[in-house]
Short mmCIF file of C-alpha atoms and ligand atoms in Angstrom, two decimals:
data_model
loop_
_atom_site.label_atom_id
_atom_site.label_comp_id
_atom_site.label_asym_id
_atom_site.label_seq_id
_atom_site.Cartn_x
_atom_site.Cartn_y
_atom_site.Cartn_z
CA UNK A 1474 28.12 -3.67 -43.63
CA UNK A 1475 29.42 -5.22 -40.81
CA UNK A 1476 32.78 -5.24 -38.97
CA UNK A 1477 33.31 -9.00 -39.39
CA UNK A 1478 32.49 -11.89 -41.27
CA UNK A 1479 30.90 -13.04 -38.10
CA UNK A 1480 28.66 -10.08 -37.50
CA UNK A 1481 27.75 -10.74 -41.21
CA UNK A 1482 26.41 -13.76 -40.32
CA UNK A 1483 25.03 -13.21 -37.22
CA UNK A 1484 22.96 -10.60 -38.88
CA UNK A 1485 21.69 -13.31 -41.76
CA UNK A 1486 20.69 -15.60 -39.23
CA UNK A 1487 18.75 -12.55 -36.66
CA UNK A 1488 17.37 -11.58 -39.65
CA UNK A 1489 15.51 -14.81 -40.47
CA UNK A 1490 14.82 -15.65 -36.78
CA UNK A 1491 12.77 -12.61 -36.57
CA UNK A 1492 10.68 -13.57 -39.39
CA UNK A 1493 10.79 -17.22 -37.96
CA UNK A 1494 10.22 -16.39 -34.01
CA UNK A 1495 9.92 -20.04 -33.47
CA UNK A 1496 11.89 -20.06 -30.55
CA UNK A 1497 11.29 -16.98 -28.55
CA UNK A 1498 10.47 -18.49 -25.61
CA UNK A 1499 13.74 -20.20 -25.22
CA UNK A 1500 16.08 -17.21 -23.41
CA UNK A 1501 16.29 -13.68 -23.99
CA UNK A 1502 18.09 -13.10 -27.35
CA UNK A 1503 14.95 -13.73 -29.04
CA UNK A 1504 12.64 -11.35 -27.50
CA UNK A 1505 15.34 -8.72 -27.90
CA UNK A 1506 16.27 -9.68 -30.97
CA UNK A 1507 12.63 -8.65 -31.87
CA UNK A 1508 12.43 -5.50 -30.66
CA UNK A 1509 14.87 -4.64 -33.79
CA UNK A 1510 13.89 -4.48 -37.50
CA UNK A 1511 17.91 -3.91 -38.04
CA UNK A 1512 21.26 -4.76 -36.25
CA UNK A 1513 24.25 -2.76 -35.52
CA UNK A 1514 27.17 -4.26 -34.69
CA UNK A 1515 27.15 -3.32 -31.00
CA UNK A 1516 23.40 -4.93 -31.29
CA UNK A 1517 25.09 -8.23 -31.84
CA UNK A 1518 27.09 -8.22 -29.82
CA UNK A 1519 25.06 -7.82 -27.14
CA UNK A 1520 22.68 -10.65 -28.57
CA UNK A 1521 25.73 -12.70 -29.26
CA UNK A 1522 26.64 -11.93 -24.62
CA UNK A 1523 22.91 -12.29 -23.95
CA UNK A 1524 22.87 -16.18 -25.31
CA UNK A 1525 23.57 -18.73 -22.79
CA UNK A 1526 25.04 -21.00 -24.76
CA UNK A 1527 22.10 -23.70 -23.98
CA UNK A 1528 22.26 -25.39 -27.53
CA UNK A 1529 18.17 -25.43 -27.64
CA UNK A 1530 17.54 -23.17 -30.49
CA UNK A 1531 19.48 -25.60 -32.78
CA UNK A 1532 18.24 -28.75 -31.80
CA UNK A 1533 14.70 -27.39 -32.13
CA UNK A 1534 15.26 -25.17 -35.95
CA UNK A 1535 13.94 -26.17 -38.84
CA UNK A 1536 16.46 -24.61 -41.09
CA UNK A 1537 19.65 -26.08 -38.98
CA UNK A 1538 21.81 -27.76 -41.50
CA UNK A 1539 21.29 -29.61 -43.62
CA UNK A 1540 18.43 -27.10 -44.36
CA UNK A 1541 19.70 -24.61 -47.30
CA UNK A 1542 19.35 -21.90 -44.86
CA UNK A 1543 22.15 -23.18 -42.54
CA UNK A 1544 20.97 -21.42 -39.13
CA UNK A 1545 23.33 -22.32 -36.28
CA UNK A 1546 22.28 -19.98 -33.86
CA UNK A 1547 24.37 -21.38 -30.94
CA UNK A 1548 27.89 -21.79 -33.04
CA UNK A 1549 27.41 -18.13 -34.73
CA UNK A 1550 26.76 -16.48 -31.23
CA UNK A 1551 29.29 -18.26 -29.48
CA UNK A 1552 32.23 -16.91 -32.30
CA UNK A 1553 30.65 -13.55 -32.22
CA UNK A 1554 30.98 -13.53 -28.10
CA UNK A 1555 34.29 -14.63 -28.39
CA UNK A 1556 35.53 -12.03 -30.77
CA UNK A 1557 33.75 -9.35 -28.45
CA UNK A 1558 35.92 -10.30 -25.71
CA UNK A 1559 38.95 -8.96 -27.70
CA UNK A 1560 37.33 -6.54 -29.47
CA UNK A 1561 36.74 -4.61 -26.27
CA UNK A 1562 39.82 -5.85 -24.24
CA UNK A 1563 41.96 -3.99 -22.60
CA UNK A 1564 44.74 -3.25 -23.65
CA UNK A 1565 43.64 -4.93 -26.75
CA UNK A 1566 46.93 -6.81 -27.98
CA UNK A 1567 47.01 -9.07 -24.86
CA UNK A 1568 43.61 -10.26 -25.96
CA UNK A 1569 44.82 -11.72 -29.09
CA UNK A 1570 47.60 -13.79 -27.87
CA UNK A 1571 45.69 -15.16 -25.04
CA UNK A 1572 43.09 -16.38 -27.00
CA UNK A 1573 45.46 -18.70 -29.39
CA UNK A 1574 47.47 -19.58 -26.50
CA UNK A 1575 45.25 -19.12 -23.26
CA UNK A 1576 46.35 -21.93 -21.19
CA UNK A 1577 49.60 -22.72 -21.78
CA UNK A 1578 49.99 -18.32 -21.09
CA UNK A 1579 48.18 -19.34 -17.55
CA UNK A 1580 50.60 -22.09 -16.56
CA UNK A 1581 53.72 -20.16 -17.34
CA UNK A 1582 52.40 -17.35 -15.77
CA UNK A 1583 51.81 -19.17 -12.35
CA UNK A 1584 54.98 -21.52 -13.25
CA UNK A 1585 56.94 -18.20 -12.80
CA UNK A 1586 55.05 -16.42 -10.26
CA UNK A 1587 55.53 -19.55 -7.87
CA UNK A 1588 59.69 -20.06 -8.86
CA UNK A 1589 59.65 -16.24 -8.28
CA UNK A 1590 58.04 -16.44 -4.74
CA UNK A 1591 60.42 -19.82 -3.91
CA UNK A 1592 63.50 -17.66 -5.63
CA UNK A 1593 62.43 -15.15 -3.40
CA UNK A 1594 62.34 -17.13 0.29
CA UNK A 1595 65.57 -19.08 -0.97
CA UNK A 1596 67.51 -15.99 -1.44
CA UNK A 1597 66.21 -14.85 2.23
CA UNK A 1598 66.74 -17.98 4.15
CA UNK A 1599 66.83 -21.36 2.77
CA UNK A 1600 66.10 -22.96 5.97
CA UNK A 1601 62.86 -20.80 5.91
CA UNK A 1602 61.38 -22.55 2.51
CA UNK A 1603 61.68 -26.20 3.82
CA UNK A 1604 61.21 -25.18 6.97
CA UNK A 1605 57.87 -26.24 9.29
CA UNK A 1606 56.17 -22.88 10.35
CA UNK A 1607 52.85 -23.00 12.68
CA UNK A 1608 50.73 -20.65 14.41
CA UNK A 1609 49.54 -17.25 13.37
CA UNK A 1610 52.25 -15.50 10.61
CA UNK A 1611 53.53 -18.89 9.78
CA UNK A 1612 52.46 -18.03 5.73
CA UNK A 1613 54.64 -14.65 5.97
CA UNK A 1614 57.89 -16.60 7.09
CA UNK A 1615 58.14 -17.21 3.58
CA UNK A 1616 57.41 -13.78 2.43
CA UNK A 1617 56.52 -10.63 4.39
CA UNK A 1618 52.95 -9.82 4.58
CA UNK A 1619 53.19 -6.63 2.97
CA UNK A 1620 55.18 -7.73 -0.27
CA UNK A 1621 52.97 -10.45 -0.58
CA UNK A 1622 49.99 -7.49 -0.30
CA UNK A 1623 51.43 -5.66 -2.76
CA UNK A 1624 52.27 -7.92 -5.66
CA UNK A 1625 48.72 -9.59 -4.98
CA UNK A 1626 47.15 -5.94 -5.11
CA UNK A 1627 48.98 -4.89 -7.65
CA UNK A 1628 47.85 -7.96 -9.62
CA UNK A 1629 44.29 -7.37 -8.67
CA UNK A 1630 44.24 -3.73 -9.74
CA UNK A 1631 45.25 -4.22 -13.28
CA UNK A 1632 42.67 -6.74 -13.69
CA UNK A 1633 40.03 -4.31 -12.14
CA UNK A 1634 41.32 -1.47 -14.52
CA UNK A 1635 41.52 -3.69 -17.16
CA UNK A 1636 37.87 -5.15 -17.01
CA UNK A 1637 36.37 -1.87 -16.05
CA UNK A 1638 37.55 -0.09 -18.87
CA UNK A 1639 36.81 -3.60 -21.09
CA UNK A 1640 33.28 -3.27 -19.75
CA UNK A 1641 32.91 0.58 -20.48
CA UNK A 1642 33.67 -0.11 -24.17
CA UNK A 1643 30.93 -3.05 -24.25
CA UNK A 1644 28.31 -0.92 -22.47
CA UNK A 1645 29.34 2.44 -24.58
CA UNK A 1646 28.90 0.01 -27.70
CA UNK A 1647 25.72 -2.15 -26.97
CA UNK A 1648 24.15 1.29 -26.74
CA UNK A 1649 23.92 2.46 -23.51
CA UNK A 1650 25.74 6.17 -22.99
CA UNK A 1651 28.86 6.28 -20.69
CA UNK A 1652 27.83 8.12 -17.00
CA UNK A 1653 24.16 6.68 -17.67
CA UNK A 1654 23.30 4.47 -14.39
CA UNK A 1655 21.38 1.09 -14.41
CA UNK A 1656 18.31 1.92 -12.89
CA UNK A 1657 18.08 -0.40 -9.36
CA UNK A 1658 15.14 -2.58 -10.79
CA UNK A 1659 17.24 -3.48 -13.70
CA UNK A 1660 19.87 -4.11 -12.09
CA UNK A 1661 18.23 -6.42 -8.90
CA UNK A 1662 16.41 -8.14 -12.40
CA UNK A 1663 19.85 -8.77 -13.79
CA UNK A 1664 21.04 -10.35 -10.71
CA UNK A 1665 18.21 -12.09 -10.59
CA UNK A 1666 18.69 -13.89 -13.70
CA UNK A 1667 22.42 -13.76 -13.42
CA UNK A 1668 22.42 -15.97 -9.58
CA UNK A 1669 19.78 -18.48 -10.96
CA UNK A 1670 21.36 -18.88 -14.44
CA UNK A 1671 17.49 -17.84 -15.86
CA UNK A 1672 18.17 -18.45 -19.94
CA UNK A 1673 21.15 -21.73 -19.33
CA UNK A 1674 18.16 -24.12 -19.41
CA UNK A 1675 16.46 -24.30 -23.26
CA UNK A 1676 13.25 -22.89 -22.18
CA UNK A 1677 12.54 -25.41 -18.93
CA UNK A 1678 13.89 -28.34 -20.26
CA UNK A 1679 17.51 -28.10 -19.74
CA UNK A 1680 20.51 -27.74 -22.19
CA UNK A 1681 21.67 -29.93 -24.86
CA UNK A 1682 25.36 -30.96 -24.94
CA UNK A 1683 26.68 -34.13 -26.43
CA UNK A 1684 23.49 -34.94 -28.16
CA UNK A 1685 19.62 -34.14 -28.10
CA UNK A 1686 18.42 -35.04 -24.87
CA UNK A 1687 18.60 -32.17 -22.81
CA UNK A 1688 19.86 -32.51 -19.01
CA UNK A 1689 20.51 -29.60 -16.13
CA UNK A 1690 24.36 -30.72 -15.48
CA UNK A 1691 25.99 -27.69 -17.04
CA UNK A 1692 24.02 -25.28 -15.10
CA UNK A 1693 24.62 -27.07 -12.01
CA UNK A 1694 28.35 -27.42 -12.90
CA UNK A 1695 28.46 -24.02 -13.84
CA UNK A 1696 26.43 -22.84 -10.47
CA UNK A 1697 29.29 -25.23 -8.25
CA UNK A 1698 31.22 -22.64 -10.14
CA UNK A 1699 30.05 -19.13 -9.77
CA UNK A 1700 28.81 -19.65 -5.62
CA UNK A 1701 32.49 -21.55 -5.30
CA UNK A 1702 34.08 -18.65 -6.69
CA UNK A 1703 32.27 -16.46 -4.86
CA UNK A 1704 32.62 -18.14 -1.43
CA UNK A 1705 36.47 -18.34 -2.04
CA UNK A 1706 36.46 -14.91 -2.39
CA UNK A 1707 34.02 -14.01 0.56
CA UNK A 1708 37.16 -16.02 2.50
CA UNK A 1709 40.02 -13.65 1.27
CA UNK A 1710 38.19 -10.69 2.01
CA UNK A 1711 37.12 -11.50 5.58
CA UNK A 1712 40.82 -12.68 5.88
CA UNK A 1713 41.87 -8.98 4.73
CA UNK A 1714 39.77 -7.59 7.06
CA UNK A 1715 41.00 -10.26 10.15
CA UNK A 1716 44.64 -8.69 9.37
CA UNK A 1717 43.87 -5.25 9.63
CA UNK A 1718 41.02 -4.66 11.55
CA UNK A 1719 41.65 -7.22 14.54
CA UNK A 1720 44.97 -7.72 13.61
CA UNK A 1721 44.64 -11.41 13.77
CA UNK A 1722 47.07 -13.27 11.33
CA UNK A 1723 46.88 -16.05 8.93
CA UNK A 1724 46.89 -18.76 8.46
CA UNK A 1725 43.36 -19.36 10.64
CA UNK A 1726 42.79 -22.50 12.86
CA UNK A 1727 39.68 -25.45 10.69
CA UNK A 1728 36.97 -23.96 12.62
CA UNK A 1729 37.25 -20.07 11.73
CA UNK A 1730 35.28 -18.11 9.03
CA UNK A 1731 38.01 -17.42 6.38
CA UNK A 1732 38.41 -21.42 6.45
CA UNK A 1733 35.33 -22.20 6.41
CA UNK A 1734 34.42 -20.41 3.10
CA UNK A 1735 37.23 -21.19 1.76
CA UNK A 1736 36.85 -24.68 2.29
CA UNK A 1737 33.23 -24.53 0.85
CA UNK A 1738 33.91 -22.62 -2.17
CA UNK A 1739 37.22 -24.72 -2.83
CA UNK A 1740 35.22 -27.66 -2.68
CA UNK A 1741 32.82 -26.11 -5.53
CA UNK A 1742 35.81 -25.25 -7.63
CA UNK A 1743 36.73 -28.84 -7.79
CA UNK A 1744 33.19 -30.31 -9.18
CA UNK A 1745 32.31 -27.11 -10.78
CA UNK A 1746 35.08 -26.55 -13.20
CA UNK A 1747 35.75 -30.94 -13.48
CA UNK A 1748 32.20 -31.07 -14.19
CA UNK A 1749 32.30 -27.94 -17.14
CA UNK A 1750 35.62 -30.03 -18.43
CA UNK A 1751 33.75 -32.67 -18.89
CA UNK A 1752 30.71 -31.24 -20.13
CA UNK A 1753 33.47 -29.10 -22.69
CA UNK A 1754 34.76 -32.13 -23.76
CA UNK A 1755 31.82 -34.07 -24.49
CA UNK A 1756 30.34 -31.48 -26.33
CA UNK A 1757 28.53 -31.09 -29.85
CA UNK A 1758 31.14 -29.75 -32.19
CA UNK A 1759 28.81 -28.22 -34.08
CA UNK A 1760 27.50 -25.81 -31.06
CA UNK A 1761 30.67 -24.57 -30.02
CA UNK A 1762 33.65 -22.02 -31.09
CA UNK A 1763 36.32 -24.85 -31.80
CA UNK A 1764 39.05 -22.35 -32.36
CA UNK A 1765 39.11 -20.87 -29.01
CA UNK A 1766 38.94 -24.37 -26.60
CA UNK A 1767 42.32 -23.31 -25.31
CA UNK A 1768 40.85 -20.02 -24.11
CA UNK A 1769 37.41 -21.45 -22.42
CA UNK A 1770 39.77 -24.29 -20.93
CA UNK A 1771 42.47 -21.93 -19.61
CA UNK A 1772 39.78 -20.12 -17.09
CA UNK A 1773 38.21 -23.37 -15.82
CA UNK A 1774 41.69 -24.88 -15.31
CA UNK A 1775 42.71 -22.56 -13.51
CA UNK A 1776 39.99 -22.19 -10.98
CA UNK A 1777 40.42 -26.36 -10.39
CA UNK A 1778 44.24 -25.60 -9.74
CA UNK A 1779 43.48 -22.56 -7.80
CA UNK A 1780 41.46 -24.84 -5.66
CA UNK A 1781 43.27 -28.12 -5.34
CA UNK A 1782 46.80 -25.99 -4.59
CA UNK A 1783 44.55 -23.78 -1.85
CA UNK A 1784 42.91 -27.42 -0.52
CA UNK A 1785 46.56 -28.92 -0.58
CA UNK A 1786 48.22 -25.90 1.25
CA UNK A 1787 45.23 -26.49 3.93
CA UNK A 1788 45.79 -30.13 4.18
CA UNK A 1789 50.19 -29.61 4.84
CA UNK A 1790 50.49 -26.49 5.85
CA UNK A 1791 51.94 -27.83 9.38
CA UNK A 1792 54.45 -30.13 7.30
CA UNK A 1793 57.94 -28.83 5.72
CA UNK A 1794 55.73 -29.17 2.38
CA UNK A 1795 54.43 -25.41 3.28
CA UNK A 1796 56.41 -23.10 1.89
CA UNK A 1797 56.68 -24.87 -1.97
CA UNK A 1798 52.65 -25.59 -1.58
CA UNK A 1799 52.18 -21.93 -0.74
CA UNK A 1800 54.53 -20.58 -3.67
CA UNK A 1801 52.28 -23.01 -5.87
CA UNK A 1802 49.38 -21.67 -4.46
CA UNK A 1803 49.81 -17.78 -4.63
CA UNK A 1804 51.50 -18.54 -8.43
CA UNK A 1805 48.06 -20.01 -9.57
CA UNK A 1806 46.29 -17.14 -7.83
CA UNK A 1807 48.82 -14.31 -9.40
CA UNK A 1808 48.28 -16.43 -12.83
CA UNK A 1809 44.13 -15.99 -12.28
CA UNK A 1810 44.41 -12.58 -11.73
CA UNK A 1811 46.09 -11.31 -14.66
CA UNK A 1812 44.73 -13.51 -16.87
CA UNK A 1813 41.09 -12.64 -15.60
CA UNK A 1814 40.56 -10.13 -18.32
CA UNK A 1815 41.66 -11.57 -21.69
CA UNK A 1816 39.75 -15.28 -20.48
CA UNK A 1817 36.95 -16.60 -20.26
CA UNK A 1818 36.19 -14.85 -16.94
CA UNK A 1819 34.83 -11.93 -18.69
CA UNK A 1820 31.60 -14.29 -20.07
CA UNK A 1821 29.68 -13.57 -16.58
CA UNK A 1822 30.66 -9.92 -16.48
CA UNK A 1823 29.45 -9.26 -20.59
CA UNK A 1824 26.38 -11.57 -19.66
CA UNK A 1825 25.83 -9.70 -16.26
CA UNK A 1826 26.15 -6.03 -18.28
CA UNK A 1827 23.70 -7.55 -21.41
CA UNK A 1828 21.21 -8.60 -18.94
CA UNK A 1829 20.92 -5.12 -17.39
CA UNK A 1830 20.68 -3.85 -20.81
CA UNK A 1831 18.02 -6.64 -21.64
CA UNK A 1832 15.95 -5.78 -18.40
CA UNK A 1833 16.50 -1.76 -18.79
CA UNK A 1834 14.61 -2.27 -22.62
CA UNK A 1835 11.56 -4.36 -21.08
CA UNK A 1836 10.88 -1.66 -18.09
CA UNK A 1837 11.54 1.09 -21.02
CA UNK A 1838 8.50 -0.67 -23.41
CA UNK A 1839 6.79 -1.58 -20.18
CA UNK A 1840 6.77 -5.43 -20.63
CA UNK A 1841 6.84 -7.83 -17.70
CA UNK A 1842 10.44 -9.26 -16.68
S1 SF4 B 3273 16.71 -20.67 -34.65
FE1 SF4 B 3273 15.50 -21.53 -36.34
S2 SF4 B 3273 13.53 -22.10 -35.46
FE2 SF4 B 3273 14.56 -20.71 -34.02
S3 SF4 B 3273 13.76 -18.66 -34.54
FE3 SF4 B 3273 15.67 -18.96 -35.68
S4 SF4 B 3273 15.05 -19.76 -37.65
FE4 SF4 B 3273 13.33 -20.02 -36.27
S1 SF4 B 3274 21.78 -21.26 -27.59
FE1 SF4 B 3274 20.20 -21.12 -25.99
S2 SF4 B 3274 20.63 -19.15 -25.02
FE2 SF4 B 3274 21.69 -19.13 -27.01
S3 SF4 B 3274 20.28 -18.18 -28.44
FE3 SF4 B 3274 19.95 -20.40 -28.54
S4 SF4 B 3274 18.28 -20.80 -27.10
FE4 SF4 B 3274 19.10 -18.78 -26.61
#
């Protein structure tokens, strides 16, 4: 017996892949799915974070429907990874409401952060919000660096807490023991696989989206993405470490690092996420979680406005449009933050942690990577 209906399912269908094995050279759920004769829950959902999401496995069954057997790998996994995400959230009732009302949570969320932030300049000095600031501190004329440091670290520590102790249930549940470390091959393997998007491409031929015919966009939407993301952050943290290690002040003249990056990973968050929308939309009903499009949609939305407010606050941040483009700007990036753990964001940490356990089980039965 299983927890859910889901995990019911998920079993059926694991159950007759491994006496199928058809498609075992299309990612890695197969080949762990056969080094089980039974599944736990926690076994599922680990299969159900290991899948990519590529489609391949349902284009290329023989028992997909209208077959009696009815095996939608893709559709099954995808609710079962969903549910996961609550099911280890934390603290679990945020998880629920997010995913029936994900996006419209995210844009009242920044909505308010931003009126706060103008609420808060306007109560200061109205001259200051409409005001044209320039030169090194001009950003903190709205509000003082170290308010703005703490209600952004604030924000960033509860989604830390929140995902590390989200991820500590997944990897307590998948099997693993709490206090037992990833061995460093495992985990360079994982990274491996995580950076190059290994299983998002059907076995070498690509994923399947709107219809059969199998293309690379979503992995190259979805790697605009992740090295986006990543370069956006690279620029707050060298920013961070500009303030208080050469005491140098934002905002930074075109030419210097923490612009740079963050002009290069902004730029990714615009085609990435447009690109994933549009992939999203297009998108086989039949492979996808229909019930929780608001909470896949939320995430990516909000890394394109994240983006376009940061790229519009770089374009007019020597015009009197400053002050209300910043206080759009830092509302997005408050809304990201505490939305981060009950969203979609979680899908590359879960897939990150499954892949570690995925590469920790080969080493363990000595098979290749
Ligand atoms: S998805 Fe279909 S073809 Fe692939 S292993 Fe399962 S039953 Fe076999
Ligand atoms: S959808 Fe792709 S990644 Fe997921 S189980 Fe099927 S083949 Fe593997």
């Amino acid at each position: 017996m299983h927890g859910t209906s889901i995990l019911e399912e998920a079993d059926r269908l694991m159950t007759v892949c491994n006496s199928c094995r058809y498609c075992e050279g299309l990612c890695a759920v197969f080949p762990a799915m056969e080094m089980r004769r039974s599944f736990s829950d926690g076994d599922l959902n680990y299969l159900a974070n290991l899948c990519h999401a590529c489609g391949a496995c349902y284009t290329d069954c023989q028992f997909s429907p209208p077959h009696e057997y009815d095996v939608n790998v893709p559709q099954t996994l995808a609710i079962a990874r969903a549910d996961s995400y609550a099911a280890y959230a934390w603290p679990g009732a945020f998880s629920g409401l997010f995913a029936r009302n994900g996006l419209a949570i995210s844009l009242i969320a920044a909505a308010s952060m931003a009126a706060f932030i103008f609420g808060f300049a306007a109560f200061n000095d109205r001259q200051v919000l409409l005001g044209v600031h320039t030169g090194p501190g001009a950003f903190y004329a709205l509000m003082p660096h170290n308010a703005m440091a703490a209600l952004f670290g604030a924000a960033f520590l509860y989604a830390i807490i929140a995902l590390v102790m989200s991820v500590r249930a997944f990897w307590r549940d998948i099997g693993e023991p709490i206090g037992m470390k990833a061995d460093p091959g495992s985990l360079w393997q994982a990274m491996k696989d995580t950076t190059q998007l290994r299983y998002l491409d059907g076995g070498g031929v690509g994923c399947v989206n709107e219809d059969e015919r199998p293309s690379d966009r979503r992995k190259i939407y979805h790697h605009f993405t992740f090295y986006g993301f990543a370069l956006c952050f690279a620029a707050t943290c060298v920013a961070t470490l500009y303030h208080y290690l050469i005491a140098r002040e934002a905002p930074y003249p075109w030419w210097d690092l923490p612009v740079v990056l963050g002009t290069l990973g902004g730029i990714g968050l615009l085609i990435g996420p447009a690109g994933l929308l549009a992939e999203r939309w297009k998108r086989d009903p039949v492979l996808v979680d229909a019930k929780r499009t608001g909470m896949d949609v939320a995430f990516i939305a909000m890394l394109f406005l994240t983006s376009l407010t940061g790229i519009a606050l770089l374009l007019w941040r020597d015009s009197a449009a400053m002050g209300p483009l910043l206080a759009l700007h830092l509302g997005v990036v408050f809304s990201l933050f505490i939305t981060m753990p009950y969203g979609k964001f979680v899908h590359g940490i879960y897939r990150f942690v499954a892949l570690v356990r995925y590469a920790r089980e080969r080493r363990m039965l000595g098979l290749g990577d």
